[in-house]
Short mmCIF file of C-alpha atoms in Angstrom, two decimals:
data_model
loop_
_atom_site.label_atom_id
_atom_site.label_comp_id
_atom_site.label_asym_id
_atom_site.label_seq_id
_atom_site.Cartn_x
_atom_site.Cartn_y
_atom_site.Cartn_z
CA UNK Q 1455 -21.45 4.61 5.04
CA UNK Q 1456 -22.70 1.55 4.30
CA UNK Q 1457 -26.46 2.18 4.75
CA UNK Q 1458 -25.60 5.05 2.38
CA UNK Q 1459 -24.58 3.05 0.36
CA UNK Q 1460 -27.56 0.39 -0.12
CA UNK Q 1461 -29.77 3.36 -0.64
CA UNK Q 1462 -27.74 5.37 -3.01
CA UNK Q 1463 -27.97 1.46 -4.90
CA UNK Q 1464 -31.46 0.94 -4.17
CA UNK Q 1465 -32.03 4.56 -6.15
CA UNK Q 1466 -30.32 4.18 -9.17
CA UNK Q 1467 -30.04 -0.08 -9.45
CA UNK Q 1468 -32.99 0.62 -12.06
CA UNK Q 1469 -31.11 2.71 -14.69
CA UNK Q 1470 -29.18 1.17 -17.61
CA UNK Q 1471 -25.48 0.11 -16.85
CA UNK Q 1472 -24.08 3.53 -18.86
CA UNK Q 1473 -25.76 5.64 -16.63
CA UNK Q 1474 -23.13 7.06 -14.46
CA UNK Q 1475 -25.36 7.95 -11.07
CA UNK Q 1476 -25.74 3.99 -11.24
CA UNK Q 1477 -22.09 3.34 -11.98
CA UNK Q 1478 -21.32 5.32 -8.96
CA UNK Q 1479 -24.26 4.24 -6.64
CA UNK Q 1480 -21.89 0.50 -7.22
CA UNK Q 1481 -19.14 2.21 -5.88
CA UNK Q 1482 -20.59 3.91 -3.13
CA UNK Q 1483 -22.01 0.66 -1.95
CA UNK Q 1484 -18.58 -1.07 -2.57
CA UNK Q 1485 -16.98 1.52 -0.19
CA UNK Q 1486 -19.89 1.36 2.18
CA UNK Q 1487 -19.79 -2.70 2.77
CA UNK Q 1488 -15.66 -1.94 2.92
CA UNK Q 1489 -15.70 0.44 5.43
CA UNK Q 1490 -18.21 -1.83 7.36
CA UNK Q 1491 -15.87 -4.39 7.64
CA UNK Q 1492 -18.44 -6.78 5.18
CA UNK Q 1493 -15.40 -8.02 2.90
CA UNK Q 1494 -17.02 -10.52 1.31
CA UNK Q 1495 -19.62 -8.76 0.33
CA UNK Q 1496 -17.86 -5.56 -0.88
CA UNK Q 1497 -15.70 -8.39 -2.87
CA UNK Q 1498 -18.41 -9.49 -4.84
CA UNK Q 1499 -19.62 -6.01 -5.63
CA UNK Q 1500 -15.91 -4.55 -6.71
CA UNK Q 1501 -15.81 -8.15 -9.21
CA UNK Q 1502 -19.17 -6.85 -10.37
CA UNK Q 1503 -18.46 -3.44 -10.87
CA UNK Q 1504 -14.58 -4.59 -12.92
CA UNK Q 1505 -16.68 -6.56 -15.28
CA UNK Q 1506 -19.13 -4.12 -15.53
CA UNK Q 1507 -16.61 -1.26 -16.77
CA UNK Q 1508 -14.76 -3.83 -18.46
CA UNK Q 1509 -17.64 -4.71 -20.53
CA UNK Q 1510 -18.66 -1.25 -21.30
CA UNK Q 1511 -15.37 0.00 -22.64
CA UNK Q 1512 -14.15 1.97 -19.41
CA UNK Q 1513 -10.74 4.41 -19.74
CA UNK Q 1514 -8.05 2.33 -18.45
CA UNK Q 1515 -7.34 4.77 -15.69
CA UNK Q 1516 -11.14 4.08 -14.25
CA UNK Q 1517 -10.63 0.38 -14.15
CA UNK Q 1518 -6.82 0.91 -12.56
CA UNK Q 1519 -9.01 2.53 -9.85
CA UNK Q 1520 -11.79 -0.30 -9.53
CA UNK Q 1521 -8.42 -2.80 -9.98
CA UNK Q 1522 -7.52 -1.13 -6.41
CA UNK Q 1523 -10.55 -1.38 -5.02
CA UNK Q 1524 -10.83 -4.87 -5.87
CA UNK Q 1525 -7.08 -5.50 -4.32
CA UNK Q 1526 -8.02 -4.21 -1.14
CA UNK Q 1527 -10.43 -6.29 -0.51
CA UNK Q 1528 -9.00 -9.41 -2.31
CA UNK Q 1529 -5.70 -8.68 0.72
CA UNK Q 1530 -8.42 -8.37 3.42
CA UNK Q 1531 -9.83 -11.46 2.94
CA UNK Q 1532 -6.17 -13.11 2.69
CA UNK Q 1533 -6.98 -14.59 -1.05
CA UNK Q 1534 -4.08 -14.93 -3.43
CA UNK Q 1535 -5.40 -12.48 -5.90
CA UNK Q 1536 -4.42 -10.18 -4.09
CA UNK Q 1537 -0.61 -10.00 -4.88
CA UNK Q 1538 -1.37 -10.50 -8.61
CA UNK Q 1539 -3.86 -7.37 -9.14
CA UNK Q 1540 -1.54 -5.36 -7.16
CA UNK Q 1541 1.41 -5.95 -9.09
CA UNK Q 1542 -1.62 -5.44 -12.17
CA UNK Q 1543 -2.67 -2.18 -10.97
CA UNK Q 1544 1.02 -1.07 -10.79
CA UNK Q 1545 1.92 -2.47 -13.69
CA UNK Q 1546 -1.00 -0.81 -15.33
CA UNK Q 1547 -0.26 2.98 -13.58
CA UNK Q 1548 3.04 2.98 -14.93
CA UNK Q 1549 2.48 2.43 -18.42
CA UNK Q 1550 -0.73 4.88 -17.86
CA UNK Q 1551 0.84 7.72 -16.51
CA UNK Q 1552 5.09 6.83 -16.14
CA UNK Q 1553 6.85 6.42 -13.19
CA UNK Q 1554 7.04 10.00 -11.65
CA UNK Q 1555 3.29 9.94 -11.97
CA UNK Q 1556 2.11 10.27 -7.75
CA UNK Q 1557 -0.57 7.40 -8.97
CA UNK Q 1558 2.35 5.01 -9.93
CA UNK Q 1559 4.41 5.92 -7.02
CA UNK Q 1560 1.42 5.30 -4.74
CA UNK Q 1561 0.84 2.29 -6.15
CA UNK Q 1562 4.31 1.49 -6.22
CA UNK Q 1563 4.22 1.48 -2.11
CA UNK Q 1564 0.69 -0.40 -2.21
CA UNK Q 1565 2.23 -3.28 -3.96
CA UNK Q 1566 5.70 -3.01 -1.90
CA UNK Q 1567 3.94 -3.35 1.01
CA UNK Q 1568 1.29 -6.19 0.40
CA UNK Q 1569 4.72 -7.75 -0.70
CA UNK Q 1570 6.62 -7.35 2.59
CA UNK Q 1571 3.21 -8.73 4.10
CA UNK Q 1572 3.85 -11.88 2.39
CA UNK Q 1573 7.34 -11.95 2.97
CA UNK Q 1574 8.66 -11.46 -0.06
CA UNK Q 1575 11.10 -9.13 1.40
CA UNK Q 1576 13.78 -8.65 -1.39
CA UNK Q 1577 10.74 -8.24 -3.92
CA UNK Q 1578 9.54 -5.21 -1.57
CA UNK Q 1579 12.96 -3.82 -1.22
CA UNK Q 1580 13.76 -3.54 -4.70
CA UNK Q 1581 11.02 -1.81 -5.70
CA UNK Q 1582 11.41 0.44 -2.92
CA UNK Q 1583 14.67 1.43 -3.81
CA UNK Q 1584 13.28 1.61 -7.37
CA UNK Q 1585 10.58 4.23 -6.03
CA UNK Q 1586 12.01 5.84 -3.57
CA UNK Q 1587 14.33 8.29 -5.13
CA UNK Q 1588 11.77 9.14 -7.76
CA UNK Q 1589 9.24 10.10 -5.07
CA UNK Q 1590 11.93 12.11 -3.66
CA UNK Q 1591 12.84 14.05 -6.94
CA UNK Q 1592 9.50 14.47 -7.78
CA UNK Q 1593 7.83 14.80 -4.60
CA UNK Q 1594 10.02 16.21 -2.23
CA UNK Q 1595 11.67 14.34 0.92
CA UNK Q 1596 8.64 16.29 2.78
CA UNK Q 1597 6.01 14.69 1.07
CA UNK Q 1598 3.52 12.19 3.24
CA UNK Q 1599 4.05 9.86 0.60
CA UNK Q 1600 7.27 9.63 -0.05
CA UNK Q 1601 7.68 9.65 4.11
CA UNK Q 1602 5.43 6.72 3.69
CA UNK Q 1603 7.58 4.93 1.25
CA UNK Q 1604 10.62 4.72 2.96
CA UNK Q 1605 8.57 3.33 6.34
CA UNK Q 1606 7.77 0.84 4.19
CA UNK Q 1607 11.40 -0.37 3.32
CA UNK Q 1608 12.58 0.25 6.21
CA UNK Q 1609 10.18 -1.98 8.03
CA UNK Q 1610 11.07 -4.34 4.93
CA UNK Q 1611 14.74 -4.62 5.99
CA UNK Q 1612 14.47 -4.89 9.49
CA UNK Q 1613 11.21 -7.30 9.02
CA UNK Q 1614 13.31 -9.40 7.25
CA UNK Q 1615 14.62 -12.75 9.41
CA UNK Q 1616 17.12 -12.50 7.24
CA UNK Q 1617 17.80 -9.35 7.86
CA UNK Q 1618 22.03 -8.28 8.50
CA UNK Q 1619 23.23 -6.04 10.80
CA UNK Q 1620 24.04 -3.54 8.14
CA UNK Q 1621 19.89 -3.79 6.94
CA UNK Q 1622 19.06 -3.24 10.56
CA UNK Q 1623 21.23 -0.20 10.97
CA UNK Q 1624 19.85 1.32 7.88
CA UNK Q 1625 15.93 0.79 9.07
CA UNK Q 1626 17.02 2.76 11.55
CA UNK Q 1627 18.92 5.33 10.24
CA UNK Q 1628 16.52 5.65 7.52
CA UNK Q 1629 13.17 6.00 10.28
CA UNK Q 1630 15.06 8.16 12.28
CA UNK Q 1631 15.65 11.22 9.20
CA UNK Q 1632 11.93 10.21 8.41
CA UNK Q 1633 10.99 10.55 11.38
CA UNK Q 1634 12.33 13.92 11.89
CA UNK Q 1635 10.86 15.64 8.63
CA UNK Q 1636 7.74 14.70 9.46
CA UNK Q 1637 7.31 15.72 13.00
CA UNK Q 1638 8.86 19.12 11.79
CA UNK Q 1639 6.42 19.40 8.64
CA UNK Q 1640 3.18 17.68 10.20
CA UNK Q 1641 3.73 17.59 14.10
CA UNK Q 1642 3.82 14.39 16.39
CA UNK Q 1643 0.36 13.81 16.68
CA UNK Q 1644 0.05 13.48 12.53
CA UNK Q 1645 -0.30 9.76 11.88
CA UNK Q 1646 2.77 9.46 9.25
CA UNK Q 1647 4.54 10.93 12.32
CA UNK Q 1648 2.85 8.38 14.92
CA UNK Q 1649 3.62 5.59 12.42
CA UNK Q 1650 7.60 6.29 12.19
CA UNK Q 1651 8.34 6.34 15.59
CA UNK Q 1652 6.20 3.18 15.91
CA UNK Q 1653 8.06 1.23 13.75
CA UNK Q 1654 11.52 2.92 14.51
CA UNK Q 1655 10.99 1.51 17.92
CA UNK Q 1656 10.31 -1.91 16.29
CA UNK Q 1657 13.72 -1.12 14.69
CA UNK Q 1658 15.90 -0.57 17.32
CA UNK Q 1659 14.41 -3.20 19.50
CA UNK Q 1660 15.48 -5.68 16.44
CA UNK Q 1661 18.83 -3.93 16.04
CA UNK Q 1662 19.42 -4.01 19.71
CA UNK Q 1663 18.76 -8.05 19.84
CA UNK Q 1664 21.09 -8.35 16.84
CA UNK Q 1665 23.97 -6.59 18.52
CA UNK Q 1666 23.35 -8.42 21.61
CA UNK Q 1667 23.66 -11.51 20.15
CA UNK Q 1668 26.49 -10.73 17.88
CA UNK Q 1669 28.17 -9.68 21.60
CA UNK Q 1670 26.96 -13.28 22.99
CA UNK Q 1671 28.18 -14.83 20.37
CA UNK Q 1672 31.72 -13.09 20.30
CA UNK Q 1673 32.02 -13.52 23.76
CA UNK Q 1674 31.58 -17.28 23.82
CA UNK Q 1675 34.10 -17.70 21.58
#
């Protein structure tokens, strides 16, 4: 991918900034140096290719897309951008396209989780349960994203040091009917289904150390 990507660049680096083989020859390499795990390098080519389209007038919903691109790497690095052009690019998709848009919801769970990352776990959760029941109306409870979504508050509440036992009974409540829809849409060896029952494990182990201390505790006095 990435060797693709210099030469696709290489090709077209010659032809004016409008031209849109050369426009997407920057991408390609931006994805290329992603994928090969050359972060600082694709960072410099996704700032490059946002000023570029910036400068040249782009539709909003193309530099939304180059806005994500530029977040991803921006979070893999660890900067600080990172939280602000995720909350951008959301921001951006949901006066673009509204809130049932699947763009907005996805970025919606892009920003929740990057969030939850950073610990800002009552940030994450709200605009979970925000999302959530739009992605389910709109979506369907089937859907891999909305499935996705509610991994990511769950692992939110139960994440959380914070976390009560009521938030750690609801991770798990809420993993386990996720759980179930998607091992009977996509079957246990689809990665949303491998990715639930990770986590839900992660969730009971925390809700089973809450209860036992809550017993310790009870019992001492």
């Amino acid at each position: 991918s990435c060797a693709l990507g210099w030469a696709c660049w290489k090709t077209y680096v010659g032809r004016p900034e409008t031209d849109r083989f050369r426009t997407n020859a920057m991408k390609l390499l931006g994805s290329g140096l992603f994928d090969a795990k050359r972060h600082e390098d694709a960072l410099s080519v996704r700032e490059a290719e946002l000023s570029m389209a910036r400068r040249l007038g782009a539709q909003e919903e193309h530099i939304l897309a180059v806005q994500g691109n530029l977040a991803n790497a921006y979070q893999m690095l660890g900067r600080p951008e990172a939280v602000r052009m995720r909350r951008d690019v959301y921001s951006g998709c949901l006066k673009l396209n509204g809130e049932e848009h699947r763009e907005t919801l996805l970025q919606a769970n892009n920003y929740a989780s990057l969030l939850k990352q950073q610990k800002r776990f009552e940030e994450a959760k709200s605009l979970m349960r925000k999302s959530i029941p739009i992605a389910r109306r709109v979506l369907g409870e089937s859907h891999d994203l909305t499935l996705t979504m509610r991994r990511t508050y769950a692992v939110a509440l139960y994440g959380d040091a914070n976390a009560t036992i009521d938030d750690l009974r609801e991770a798990v409540t809420t993993l386990e009917d996720a759980g179930k829809i998607a091992r009977r849409v996509f079957g246990g060896s689809h990665p949303t289904t491998a990715g639930l029952e990770r986590v839900l494990e992660d969730a009971r182990a925390a809700l089973r150390a809450h209860e036992g201390d809550v017993e310790s505790w009870s019992v001492w006095l």
